Structures are given as structure tokens and as C-alpha cells.
Coordinates of C-alpha atoms in Angstrom, one line a residue:
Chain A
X5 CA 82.4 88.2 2.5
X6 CA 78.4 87.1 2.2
X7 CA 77.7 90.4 0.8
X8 CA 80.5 89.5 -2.0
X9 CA 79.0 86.0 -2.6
X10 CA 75.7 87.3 -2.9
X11 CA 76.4 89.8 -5.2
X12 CA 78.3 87.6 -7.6
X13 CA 75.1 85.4 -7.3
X14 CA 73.4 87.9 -8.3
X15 CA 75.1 89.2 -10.9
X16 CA 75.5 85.9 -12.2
X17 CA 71.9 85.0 -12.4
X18 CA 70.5 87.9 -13.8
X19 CA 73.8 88.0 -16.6
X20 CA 73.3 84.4 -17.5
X21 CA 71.6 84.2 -20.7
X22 CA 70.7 80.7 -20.1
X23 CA 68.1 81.8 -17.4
X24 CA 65.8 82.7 -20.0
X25 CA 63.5 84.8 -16.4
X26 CA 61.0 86.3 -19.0
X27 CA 60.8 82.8 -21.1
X28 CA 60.0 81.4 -17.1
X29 CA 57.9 83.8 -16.2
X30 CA 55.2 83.4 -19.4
X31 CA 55.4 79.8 -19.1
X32 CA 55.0 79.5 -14.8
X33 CA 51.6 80.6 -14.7
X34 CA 50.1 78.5 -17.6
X35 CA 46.9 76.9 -16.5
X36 CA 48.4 73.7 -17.4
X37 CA 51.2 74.7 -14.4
X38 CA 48.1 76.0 -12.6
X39 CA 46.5 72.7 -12.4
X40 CA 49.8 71.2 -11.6
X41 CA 50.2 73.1 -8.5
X42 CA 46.4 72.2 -7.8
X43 CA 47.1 68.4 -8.5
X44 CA 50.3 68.8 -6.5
X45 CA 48.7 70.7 -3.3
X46 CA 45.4 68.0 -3.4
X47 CA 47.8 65.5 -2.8
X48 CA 49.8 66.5 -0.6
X49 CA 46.7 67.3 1.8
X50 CA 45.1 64.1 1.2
X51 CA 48.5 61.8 1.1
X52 CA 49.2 63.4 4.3
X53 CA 45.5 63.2 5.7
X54 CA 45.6 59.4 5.0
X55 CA 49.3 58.8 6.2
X56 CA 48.8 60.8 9.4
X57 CA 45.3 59.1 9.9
X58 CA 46.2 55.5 9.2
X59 CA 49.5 56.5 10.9
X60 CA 48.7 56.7 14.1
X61 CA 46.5 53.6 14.1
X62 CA 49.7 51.9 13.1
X63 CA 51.3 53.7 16.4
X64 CA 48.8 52.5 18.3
X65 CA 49.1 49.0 16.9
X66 CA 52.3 49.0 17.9
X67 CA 52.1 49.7 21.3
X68 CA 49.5 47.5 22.1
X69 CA 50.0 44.5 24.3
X70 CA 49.2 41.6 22.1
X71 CA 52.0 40.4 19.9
X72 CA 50.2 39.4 16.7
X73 CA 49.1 43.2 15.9
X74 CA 51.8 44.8 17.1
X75 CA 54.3 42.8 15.0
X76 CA 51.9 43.4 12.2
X77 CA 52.7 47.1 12.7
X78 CA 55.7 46.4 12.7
X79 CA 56.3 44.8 9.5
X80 CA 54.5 47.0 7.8
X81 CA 56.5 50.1 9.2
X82 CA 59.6 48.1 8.2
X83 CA 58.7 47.1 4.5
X84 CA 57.1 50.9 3.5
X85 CA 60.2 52.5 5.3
X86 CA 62.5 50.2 3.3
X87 CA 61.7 51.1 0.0
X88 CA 62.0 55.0 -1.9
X89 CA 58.9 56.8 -2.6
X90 CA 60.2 56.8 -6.1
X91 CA 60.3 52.6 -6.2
X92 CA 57.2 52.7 -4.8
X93 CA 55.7 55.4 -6.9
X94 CA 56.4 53.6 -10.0
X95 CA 55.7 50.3 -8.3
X96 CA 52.2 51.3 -7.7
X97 CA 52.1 52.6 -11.3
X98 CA 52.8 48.8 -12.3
X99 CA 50.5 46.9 -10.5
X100 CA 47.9 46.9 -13.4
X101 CA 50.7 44.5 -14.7
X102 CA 49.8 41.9 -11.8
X103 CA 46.4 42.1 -11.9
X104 CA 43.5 42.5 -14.6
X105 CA 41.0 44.0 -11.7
X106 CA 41.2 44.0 -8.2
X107 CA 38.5 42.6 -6.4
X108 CA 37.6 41.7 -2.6
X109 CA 36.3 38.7 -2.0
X110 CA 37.0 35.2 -0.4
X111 CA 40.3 34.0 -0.4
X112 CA 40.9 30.7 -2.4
X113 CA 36.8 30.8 -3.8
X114 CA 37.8 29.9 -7.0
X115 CA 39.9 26.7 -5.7
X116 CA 37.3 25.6 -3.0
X117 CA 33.9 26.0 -5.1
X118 CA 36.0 24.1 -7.5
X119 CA 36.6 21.1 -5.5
X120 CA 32.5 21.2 -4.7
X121 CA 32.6 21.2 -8.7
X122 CA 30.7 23.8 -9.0
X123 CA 32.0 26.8 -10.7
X124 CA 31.8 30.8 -10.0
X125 CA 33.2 32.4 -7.4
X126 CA 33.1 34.8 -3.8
X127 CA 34.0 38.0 -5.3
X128 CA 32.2 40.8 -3.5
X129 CA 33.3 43.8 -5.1
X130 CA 35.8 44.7 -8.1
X131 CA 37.1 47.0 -10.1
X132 CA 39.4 47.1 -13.0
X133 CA 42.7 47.3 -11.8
X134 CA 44.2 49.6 -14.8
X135 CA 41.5 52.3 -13.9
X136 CA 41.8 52.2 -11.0
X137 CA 45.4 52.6 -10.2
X138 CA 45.2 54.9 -13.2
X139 CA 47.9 57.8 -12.2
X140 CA 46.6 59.7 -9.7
X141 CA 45.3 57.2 -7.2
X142 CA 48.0 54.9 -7.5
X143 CA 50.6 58.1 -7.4
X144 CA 48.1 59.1 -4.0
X145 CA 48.3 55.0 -2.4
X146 CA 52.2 54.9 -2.8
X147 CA 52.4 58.2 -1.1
X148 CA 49.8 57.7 1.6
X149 CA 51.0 54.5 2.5
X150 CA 54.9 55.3 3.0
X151 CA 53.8 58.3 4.8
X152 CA 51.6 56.0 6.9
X153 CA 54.9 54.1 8.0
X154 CA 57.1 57.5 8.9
X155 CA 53.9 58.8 10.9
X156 CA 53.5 55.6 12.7
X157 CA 57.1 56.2 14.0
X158 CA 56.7 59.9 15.0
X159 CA 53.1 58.9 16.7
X160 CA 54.7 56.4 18.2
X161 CA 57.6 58.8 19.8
X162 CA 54.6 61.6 20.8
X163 CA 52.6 58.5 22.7
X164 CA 55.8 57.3 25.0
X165 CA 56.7 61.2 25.5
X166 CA 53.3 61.4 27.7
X167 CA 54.0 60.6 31.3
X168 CA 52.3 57.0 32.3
X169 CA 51.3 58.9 35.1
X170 CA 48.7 60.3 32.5
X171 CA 47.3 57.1 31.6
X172 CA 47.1 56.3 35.3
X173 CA 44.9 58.9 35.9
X174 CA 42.6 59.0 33.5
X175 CA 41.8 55.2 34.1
X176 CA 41.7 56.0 37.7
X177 CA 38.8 57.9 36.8
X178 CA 37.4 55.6 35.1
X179 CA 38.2 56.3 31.1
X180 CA 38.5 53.3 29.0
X181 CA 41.8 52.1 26.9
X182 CA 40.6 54.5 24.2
X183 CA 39.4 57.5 25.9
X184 CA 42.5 57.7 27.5
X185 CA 44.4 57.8 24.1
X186 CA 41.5 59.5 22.5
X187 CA 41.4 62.4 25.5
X188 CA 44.5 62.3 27.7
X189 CA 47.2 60.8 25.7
X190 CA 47.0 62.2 21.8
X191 CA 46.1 65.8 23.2
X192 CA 49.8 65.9 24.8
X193 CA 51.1 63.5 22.6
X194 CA 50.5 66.5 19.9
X195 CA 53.3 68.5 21.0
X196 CA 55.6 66.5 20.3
X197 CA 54.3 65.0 16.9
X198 CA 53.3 68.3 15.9
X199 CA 56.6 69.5 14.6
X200 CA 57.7 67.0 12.7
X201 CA 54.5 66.1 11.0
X202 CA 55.0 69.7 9.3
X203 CA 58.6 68.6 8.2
X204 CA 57.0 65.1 6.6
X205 CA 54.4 67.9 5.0
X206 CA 56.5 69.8 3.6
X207 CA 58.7 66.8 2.5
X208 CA 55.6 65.4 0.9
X209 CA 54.9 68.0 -0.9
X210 CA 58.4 67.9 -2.5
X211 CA 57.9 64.3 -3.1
X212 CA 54.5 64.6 -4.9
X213 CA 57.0 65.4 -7.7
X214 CA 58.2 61.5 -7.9
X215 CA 54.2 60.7 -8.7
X216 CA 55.4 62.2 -12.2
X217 CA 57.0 58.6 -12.8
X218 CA 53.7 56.7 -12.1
X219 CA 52.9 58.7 -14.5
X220 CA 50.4 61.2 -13.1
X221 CA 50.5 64.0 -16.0
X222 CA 48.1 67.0 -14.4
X223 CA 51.1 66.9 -11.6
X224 CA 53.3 70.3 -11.1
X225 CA 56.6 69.1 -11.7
X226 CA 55.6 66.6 -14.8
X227 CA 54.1 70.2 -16.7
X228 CA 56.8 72.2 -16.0
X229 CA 59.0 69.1 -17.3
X230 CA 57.0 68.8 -20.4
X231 CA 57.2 72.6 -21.3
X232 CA 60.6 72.7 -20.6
X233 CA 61.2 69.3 -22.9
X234 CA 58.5 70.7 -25.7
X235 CA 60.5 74.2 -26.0
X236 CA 64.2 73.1 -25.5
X237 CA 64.0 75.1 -22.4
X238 CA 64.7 72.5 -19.6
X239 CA 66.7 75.4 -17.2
X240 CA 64.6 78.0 -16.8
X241 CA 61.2 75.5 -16.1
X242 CA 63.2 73.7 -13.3
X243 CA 64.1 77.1 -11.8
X244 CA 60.4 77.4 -12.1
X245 CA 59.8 74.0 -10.2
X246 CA 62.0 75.3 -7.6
X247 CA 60.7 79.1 -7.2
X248 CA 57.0 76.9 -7.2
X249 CA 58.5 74.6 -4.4
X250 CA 59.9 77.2 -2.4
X251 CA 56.6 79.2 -2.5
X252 CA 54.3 76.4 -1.0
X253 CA 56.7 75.8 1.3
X254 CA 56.8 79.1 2.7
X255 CA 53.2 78.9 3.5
X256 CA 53.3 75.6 5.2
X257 CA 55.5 76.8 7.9
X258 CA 53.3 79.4 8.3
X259 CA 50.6 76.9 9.2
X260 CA 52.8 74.9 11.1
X261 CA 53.5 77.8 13.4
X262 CA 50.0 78.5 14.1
X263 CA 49.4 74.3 14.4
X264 CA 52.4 74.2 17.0
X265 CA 50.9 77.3 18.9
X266 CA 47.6 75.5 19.0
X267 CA 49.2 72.2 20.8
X268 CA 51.4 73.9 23.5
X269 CA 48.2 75.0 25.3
X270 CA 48.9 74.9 28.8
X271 CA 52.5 74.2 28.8
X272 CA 55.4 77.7 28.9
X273 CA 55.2 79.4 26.1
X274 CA 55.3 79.9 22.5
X275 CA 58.2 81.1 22.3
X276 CA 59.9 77.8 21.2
X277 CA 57.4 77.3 18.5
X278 CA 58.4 81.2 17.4
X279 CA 62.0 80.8 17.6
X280 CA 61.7 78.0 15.2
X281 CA 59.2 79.8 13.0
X282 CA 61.6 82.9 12.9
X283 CA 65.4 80.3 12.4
X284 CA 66.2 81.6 15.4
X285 CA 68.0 79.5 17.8
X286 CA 66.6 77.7 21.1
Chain B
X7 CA 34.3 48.5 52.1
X8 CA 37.7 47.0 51.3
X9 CA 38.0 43.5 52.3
X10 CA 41.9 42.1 51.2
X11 CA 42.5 38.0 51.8
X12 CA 45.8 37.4 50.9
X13 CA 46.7 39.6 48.6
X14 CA 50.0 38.8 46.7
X15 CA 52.1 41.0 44.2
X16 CA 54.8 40.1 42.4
X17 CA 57.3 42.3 40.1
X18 CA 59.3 39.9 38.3
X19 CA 60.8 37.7 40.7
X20 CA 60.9 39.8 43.6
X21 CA 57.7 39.4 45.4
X22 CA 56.7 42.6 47.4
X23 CA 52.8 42.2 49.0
X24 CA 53.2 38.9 50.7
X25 CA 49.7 37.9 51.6
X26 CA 48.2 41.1 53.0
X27 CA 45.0 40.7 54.9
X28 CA 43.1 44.0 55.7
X29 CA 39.5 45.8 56.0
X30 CA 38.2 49.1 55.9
X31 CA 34.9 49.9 57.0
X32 CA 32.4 52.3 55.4
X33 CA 33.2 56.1 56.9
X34 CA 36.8 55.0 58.2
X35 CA 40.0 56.5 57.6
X36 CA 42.6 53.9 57.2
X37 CA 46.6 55.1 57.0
X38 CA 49.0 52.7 55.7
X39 CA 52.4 53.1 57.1
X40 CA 55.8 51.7 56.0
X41 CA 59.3 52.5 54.8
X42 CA 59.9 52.8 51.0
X43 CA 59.3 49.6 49.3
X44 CA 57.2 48.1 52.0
X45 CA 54.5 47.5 49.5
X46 CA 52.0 49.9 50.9
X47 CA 51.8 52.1 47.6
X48 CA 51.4 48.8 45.7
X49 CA 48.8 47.8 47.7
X50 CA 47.0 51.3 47.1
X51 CA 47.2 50.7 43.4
X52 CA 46.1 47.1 43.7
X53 CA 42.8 48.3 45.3
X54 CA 41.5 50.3 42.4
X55 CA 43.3 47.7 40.0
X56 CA 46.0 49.9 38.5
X57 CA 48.2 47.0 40.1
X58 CA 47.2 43.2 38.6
X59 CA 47.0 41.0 41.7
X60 CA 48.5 37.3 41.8
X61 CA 47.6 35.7 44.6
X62 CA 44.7 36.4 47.4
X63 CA 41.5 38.4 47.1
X64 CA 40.5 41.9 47.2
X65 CA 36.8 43.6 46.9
X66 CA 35.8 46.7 47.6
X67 CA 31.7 47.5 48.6
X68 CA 31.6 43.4 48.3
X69 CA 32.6 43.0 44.8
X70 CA 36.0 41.5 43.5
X71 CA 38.2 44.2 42.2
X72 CA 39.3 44.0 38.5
X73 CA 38.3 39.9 38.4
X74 CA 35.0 37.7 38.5
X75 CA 34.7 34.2 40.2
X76 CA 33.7 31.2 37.9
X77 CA 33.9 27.8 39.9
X78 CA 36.8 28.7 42.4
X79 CA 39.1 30.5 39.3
X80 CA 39.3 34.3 39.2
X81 CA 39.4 35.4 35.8
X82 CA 40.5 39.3 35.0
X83 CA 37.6 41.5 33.9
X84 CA 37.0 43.2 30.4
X85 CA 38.3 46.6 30.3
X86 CA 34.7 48.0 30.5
X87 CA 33.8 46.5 33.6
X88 CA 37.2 47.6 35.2
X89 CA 36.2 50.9 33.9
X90 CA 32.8 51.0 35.7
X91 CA 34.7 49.7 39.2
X92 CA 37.6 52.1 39.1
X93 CA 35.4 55.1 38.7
X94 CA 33.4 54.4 42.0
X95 CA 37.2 55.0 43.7
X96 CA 38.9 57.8 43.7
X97 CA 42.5 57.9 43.7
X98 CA 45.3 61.0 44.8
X99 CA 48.8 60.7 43.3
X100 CA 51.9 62.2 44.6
X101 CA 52.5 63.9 41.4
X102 CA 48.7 65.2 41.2
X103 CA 48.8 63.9 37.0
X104 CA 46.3 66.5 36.2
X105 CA 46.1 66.5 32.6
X106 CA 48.3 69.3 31.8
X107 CA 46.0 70.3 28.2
X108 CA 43.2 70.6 30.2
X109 CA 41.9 73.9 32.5
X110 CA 41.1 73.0 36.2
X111 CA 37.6 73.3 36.0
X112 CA 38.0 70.4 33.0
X113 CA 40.3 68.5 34.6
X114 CA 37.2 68.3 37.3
X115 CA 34.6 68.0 34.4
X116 CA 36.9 65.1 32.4
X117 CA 35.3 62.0 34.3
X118 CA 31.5 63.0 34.8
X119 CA 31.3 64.6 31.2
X120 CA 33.1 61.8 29.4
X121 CA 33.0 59.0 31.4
X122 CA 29.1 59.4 33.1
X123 CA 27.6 61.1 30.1
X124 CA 26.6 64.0 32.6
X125 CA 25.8 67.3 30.6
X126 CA 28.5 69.8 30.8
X127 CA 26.5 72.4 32.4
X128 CA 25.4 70.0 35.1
X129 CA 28.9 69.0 35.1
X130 CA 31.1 72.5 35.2
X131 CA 28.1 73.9 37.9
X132 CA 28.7 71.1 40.4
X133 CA 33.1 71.6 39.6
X134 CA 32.3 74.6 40.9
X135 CA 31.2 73.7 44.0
X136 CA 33.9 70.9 44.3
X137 CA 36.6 73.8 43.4
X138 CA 34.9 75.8 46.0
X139 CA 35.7 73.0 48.6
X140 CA 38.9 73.0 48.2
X141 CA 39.6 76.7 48.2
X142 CA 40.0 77.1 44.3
X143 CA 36.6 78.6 42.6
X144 CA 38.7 81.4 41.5
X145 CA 41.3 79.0 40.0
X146 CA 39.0 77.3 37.7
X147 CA 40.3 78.7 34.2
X148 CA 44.0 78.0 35.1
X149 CA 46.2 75.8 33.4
X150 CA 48.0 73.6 35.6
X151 CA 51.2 74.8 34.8
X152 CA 50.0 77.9 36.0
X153 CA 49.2 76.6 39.9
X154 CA 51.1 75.5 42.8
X155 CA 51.8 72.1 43.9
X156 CA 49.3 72.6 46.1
X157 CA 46.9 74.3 44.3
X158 CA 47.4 71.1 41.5
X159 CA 46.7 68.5 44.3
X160 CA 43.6 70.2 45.9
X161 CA 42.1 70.1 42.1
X162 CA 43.2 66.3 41.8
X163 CA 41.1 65.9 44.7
X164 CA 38.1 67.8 43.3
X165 CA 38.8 66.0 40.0
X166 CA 38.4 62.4 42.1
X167 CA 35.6 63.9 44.0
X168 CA 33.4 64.7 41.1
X169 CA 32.7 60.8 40.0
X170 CA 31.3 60.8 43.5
X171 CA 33.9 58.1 44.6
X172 CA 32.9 55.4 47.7
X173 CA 36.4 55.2 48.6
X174 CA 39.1 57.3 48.0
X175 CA 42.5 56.5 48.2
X176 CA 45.4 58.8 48.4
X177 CA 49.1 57.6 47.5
X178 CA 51.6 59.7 49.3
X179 CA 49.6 63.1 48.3
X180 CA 52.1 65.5 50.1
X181 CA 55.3 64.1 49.7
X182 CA 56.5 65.8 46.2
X183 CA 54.9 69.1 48.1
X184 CA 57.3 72.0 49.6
X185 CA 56.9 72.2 53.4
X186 CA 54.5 75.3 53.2
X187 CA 52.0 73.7 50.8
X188 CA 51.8 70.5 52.6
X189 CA 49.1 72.0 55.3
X190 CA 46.3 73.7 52.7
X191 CA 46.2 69.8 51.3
X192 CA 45.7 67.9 54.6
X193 CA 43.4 70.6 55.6
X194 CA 41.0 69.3 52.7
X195 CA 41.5 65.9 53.6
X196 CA 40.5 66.4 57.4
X197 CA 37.3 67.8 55.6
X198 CA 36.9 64.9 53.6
X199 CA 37.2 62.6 56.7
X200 CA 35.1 65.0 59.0
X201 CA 32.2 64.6 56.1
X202 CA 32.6 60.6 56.4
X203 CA 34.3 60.0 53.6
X204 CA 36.2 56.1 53.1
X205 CA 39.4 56.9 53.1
X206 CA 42.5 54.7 52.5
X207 CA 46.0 57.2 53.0
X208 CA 49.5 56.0 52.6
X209 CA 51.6 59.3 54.2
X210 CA 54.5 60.2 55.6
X211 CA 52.5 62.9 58.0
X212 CA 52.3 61.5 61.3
X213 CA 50.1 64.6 63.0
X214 CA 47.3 63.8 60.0
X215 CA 47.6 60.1 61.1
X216 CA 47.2 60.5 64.9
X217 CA 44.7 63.7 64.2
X218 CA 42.4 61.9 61.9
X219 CA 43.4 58.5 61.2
X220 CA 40.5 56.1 62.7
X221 CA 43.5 52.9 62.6
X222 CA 47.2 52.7 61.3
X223 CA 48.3 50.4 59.6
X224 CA 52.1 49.6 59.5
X225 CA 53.4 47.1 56.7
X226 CA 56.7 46.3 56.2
X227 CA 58.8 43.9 53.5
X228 CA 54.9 42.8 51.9
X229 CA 53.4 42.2 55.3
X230 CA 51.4 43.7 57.7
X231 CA 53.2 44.3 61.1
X232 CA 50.9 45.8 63.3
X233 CA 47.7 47.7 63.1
X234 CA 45.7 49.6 65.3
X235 CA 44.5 53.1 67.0
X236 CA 47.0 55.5 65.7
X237 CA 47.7 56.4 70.0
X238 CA 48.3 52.9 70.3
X239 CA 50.1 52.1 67.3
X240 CA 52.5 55.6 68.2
X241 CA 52.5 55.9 71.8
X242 CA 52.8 51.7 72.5
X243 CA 54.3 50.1 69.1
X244 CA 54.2 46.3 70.5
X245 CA 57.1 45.5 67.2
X246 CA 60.3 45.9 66.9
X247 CA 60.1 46.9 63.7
X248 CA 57.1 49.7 63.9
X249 CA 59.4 50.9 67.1
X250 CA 62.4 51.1 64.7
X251 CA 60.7 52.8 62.0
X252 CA 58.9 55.2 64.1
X253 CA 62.1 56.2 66.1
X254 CA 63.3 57.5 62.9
X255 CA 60.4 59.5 61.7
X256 CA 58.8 60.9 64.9

């Protein structure tokens, strides 16, 4: 019954004039695809180095015992999990709109030097805001900072999963709030955040394509738009985008099983971690 | 060495250390007593500040545990300081908590290496000898989920050893053992107490209390009963309670 299914897959596929594989194939490996898939795998590595990084201060913001920071992780969790990636993408894309440059500086120095009547102001360091949330870092921030939220929550999850007998003995010994998190806690809390931090990974990488809409244009999925667009051939380039996709994929579970291995020192086996790596069941 | 005046613990609204006055002196070996929810594991974790206390006193080698005075008021410590007390006690658990990512020998290593700034040769060299003590050198490179409960509670006590502790406290530290493990534990406790170690022990084992117990202490409901020589507390208990709880456990 599968065989039969397959086969009229098959034959379908390769019949299909529409397909245009040898039309896909010239165009796939262009280098402006090439620097796509460049563009594409720098930010998924740093989008997820930030979002795991500035995730887990978030987790640990929200477990702490003073109100005021951890309802500040809070909202933040809530607000960057409430809106799509693609809102956000675009959003981020935007903000040029809002504001001529971006600086740091005092709040309200403009308002309070002028009520000493003097003019000037506090500003300590600025940029122009349309370079820089030109594209790329402004497709990178919108990314990195919903990630941020989604880690928070699976951080979160990984710290409660370690027994508070843990916590109790490393203080007993004499280890500080953070070198129990640092040493005891986020070593075992790995385990569990392990796994799906390579799912949000590998969903990342599939959502670097909505950074086409900021726009970012050296992006994968906003070439192999454009060639399909330019040459009237808007099938075969997605089938592209998808046989792309598929193919980074593939080798991100192949670090993730090798990451997962690494974490469940000391604890059974590997052979969960295998069984996953392999679809087989557990 | 411990000195508690009127200790008082609350959980909510029930209220389970009721003013609990108590000493230990330097090189003695103190058991606490008690039927489940008597307090006496609370007051173990009260001593090395795991518990918050919220009434009374308690020091240990003459300073406050986990607090400082200022004009009468007790005010609780900064982390660091609590830190620096809690690593001068030493502390057994009834489910070991060794840290399951960690070898023995770095389980033993943890607090000197990371805690005192030792160097980890100096560190891993004297683990060694700790290991040795307690019948494990050739144990060192196992993973805890690879020994014994026995095996993981004789390396919690090597691990509490190595900050060189002035007190060590042990909270029920063969109770979650099977029957045949529970002796190759207590053996390395009798060491401990032969080498003049301070030892609070809240147990169950009432030959390690009459062996090597130097006073029993028997709380009940958040109070102290009765205390004394463990042949006078055993063979001559003057309350009713004591007499009740030891009729069922002797």
C-alpha cells in the first residue's frame, strides 16, 4: 500500500513537467543561493547563541525570589511569546520609522536640562537607527529576542527538573547562589534542556526565512524567491528551498545527538538519546 | 560548639521547633532522637542554616549561624558570609545528593577546588586519601549511578570531610539504605567519632547510639524531652513519652 503511494509519488514527480529538476538544479548552487545558505546558517548560530544565552538569564530571573525581577521575566516572556516571528520580523524592520537614531543616554535630559534653561543633552552613545537596524541585525534582534522568551521557558523547565536536594548540597558545602546554578544545577539541568533546544534550532533555522520580510536580501529563502520570481520559475526554486531546508536539518540532528550524548554523563545510557536520533520508539 | 537558646521554626502556621535549648561540646557525639515530625531533622538543617530560624539563637564555634547582632536585632547574613559558615560544617543527607554529573573523586574535589581555591592536584591527592577512609580509593572514577547506596553515602561523607568541617552533621544517613549496606556506613562514622570528630546524628540505629553516642537526645512535637547518657536515656527513660517511643523501636 506504501510501496504503491510511493511509487505514484514518484512517478509523479519525475513526469511532472512543471518540476523543471535540471532548471533547479543550475539555479540551487548559485553563489548568490550560496551566500543565502551562509546568511541563513550565521543566523541561526548566532540568533540561537543569543536566545539560548540571554535565555537562561531570563530563567534564572524568573525563579529568583524577589518579585520585581521575576515579574520582569515574566512580562517579557509573555509579550515576545505573544507575537509571530513574522510580526516581529517586520516589526523590527520598521523601527527606523520610530526613531531617526537610537541612542543611550539619560532618560528625560532633554526635558530636565531644559527647565535649567540650558540646552543640549545626556546622550552617551548613538547610532543611526536606519543603519543600524538595516536588514540583517534587525532580521538577527527579532529572532534573538523571541527565541530568548521560548528558551527562558525550557531553561526554566531543566532548572525545576534538578532535585532541590542538589541545591541543598552544594550550599551545604559551601557554594554560593551562583556556583550552585553555575556548577550543580545547569550541568543536570542540561539533560533536560538539551533536546528541545535542538528542536528550537532547527525551528530557527526554518524561521530565518521570515527575516526575508524585514527585508534581509543575502538571506536563503529571499534568493531562491528572487530567482524563482526573475525566471517565472517559482516551483521548482521552492522545491529548492525545501531540499535546502531539509539538508541543514539533517545535519543538525546529527549534532544534537552527539550534544544529548555529551549531557547524559553519568546517568543510564544513551540509548534514549539514540532511539530518538534513529525515530525509533522509547 | 553548638550552642541553641530557644530556637523556634515555623512552616506556615504549624510551628514544629518550639524553643529548643541544646549544646554540643567540641569532640562529642550528640544523637538526636524522635518520631517523624518531631523536629529533629529541622533542627539539623537549622544548624548549618539550610532552615531560616524565627525565634531563639543558635551559634556554632561561638558565632551566630546565618545572622549578625546589631543592638539586640538579628539581622540574616549576605549569602557570602552564609557561604563561608556553612562550609566549616559538614552535612550527611539521607539521600547522599551527590551530584550525579560529577565522578566520585569530583564530587570530593567540588568544595575545596571551587569553593577554597585549593589547586586540583592538592585537591584530588588529598580525595584520595579521604576515598581511602572510607573504603573507596578504587571507586574514585565512578559515576554515582554506578555505586551502591552505600558506596554513594560513604563518598558524601568524604565529600563533607574534604572542607575539613568542625562539625558534622548527619540527617538520617542510613535510613533510605537496604539492611546490608546500613553497617559499612556506621562503621565510618564510628571512625569519625573515634578520631574526635563533632558530631551531631539524627538516626534511627539505636546500637550506633548506645555504642558511640557520648548523650541522646530525645525531642518530640518541637521540644526537647529528655537528654542524657544513651545507657541512661535507654536503660532508665524517666518520660513517658521517650518510654513510649522506645518501646516501639527497641
Amino acid at each position: 500500500m506504501i510501496a504503491v503511494l510511493v511509487a505514484m509519488f514518484v512517478n509523479m514527480v519525475v513526469t511532472n513537467d512543471a518540476f523543471q529538476w535540471s532548471f533547479m538544479a543550475d539555479h540551487m548552487f548559485t553563489p548568490p543561493v550560496m551566500e543565502g545558505v551562509r546568511t541563513t546558517l550565521v543566523l541561526t548560530v548566532y540568533s540561537m547563541l543569543i536566545g539560548v544565552g540571554f535565555g537562561i538569564v531570563l530563567a534564572i530571573m524568573r525563579l529568583s525570589p524577589n518579585p520585581i525581577i521575576s515579574s520582569v521575566a515574566w512580562v517579557y516572556t509573555w509579550f515576545f511569546r505573544a507575537v509571530p516571528r513574522l510580526v516581529l520580523a517586520i516589526l523590527f524592520g520598521n523601527l527606523g520609522i520610530l526613531y531617526a537614531r537610537l541612542e543611550i543616554g539619560l532618560p528625560f535630559d532633554d526635558q530636565i536640562l531644559g527647565l535649567f534653561g540650558g540646552g543640549g543633552n545626556a546622550v552617551i552613545w548613538g547610532v543611526d537607527a536606519n543603519d543600524f537596524l538595516r536588514g540583517f541585525t534587525a532580521g538577527l534582534l527579532a529572532l534573538a529576542l523571541s527565541e530568548a522568551a521560548y528558551m527562558a521557558e525550557i531553561v526554566r523547565a531543566g532548572i525545576q527538573s534538578v532535585d532541590a536536594g542538589q541545591t541543598e548540597a552544594a550550599q551545604a558545602i559551601g557554594m554560593s547562589r551562583g556556583q550552585t546554578m553555575r556548577r550543580v544545577v545547569l550541568p543536570q539541568a542540561m539533560r533536560v534542556i538539551v533536546p528541545p533546544t535542538g528542536n528550537e534550532t532547527i525551528a530557527m533555522l526554518k524561521d530565518t526565512s521570515v527575516v526575508a520580510f524585514v527585508p534581509v536580501s543575502n538571506e536563503m529563502f529571499f534568493q531562491l524567491r528572487a530567482v524563482g520570481t526573475r525566471t517565472f520559475q517559482v516551483f521548482p526554486m521552492l522545491v529548492a528551498a525545501c531540499l535546502w531546508y531539509v539538508a541543514l536539518t539533517s545535519v543538525l540532528m546529527v549534532g544534537q545527538y552527539f550534544l544529548e550524548k555529551r549531557f547524559s554523563r553519568g546517568v543510564a545510557s544513551t540509548a534514549r538519546a539514540r532511539a530518538r536520533m534513529i525515530g525509533g520508539s522509547h | 560548639m553548638v550552642l541553641a537558646e530557644g530556637v523556634r521554626k515555623s512552616f506556615g502556621h504549624t510551628e514544629v521547633l518550639k524553643g529548643i535549648d541544646l549544646r554540643v561540646d567540641p569532640r562529642e557525639v550528640l544523637v538526636l532522637l524522635g518520631p517523624s515530625g518531631s523536629g529533629k531533622s529541622t533542627f539539623l538543617r537549622c544548624i548549618n542554616h539550610l532552615e531560616h530560624i524565627d525565634g531563639g539563637r543558635l551559634s556554632v564555634d561561638g558565632e551566630l549561624v546565618g545572622y549578625r547582632q546589631h543592638g539586640g536585632k538579628l539581622y540574616e547574613l549576605r549569602e557570602k558570609d552564609i557561604a563561608r559558615k556553612r562550609a566549616e560544617i559538614g552535612m550527611v543527607f539521607q539521600r547522599f545528593n551527590l551530584f550525579p554529573n560529577m565522578t566520585a573523586i569530583s564530587n570530593v574535589t567540588a568544595g575545596p577546588v571551587h569553593v577554597k581555591g585549593v589547586r586540583r592536584e592538592v585537591a584530588e591527592k588529598r580525595a584520595m586519601e579521604l576515598l581511602d577512609r572510607v573504603g573507596l580509593a578504587d571507586r574514585a572514577s565512578a559515576y554515582p549511578s554506578a555505586l551502591s547506596g552505600g558506596q554513594q553515602q560513604r563518598v558524601a561523607i568524604a565529600r563533607a570531610l574534604a572542607m575539613d568541617p568542625k562539625l558534622m552533621l548527619f540527617d538520617e544517613p542510613t535510613s533510605a539504605l537496604d539492611p546490608e549496606l546500613v553497617g559499612e556506613v556506621l562503621d565510618v562514622m564510628k571512625g569519625l567519632a573515634r578520631d574526635g570528630m563533632t558530631m551531631v546524628v539524627v538516626t534511627h540505629e539505636m546500637g550506633f547510639a548506645r555504642e558511640v553516642g557520648d548523650r541522646v537526645v530525645f525531642m518530640d512535637d518541637g521540644v526537647v524531652v529528655e537528654e542524657g547518657a544513651p545507657a541512661e536515656v535507654f536503660g532508665n527513660p524517666r518520660h513517658e513519652r521517650t518510654k513510649a517511643f522506645l518501646s516501639k523501636i527497641l
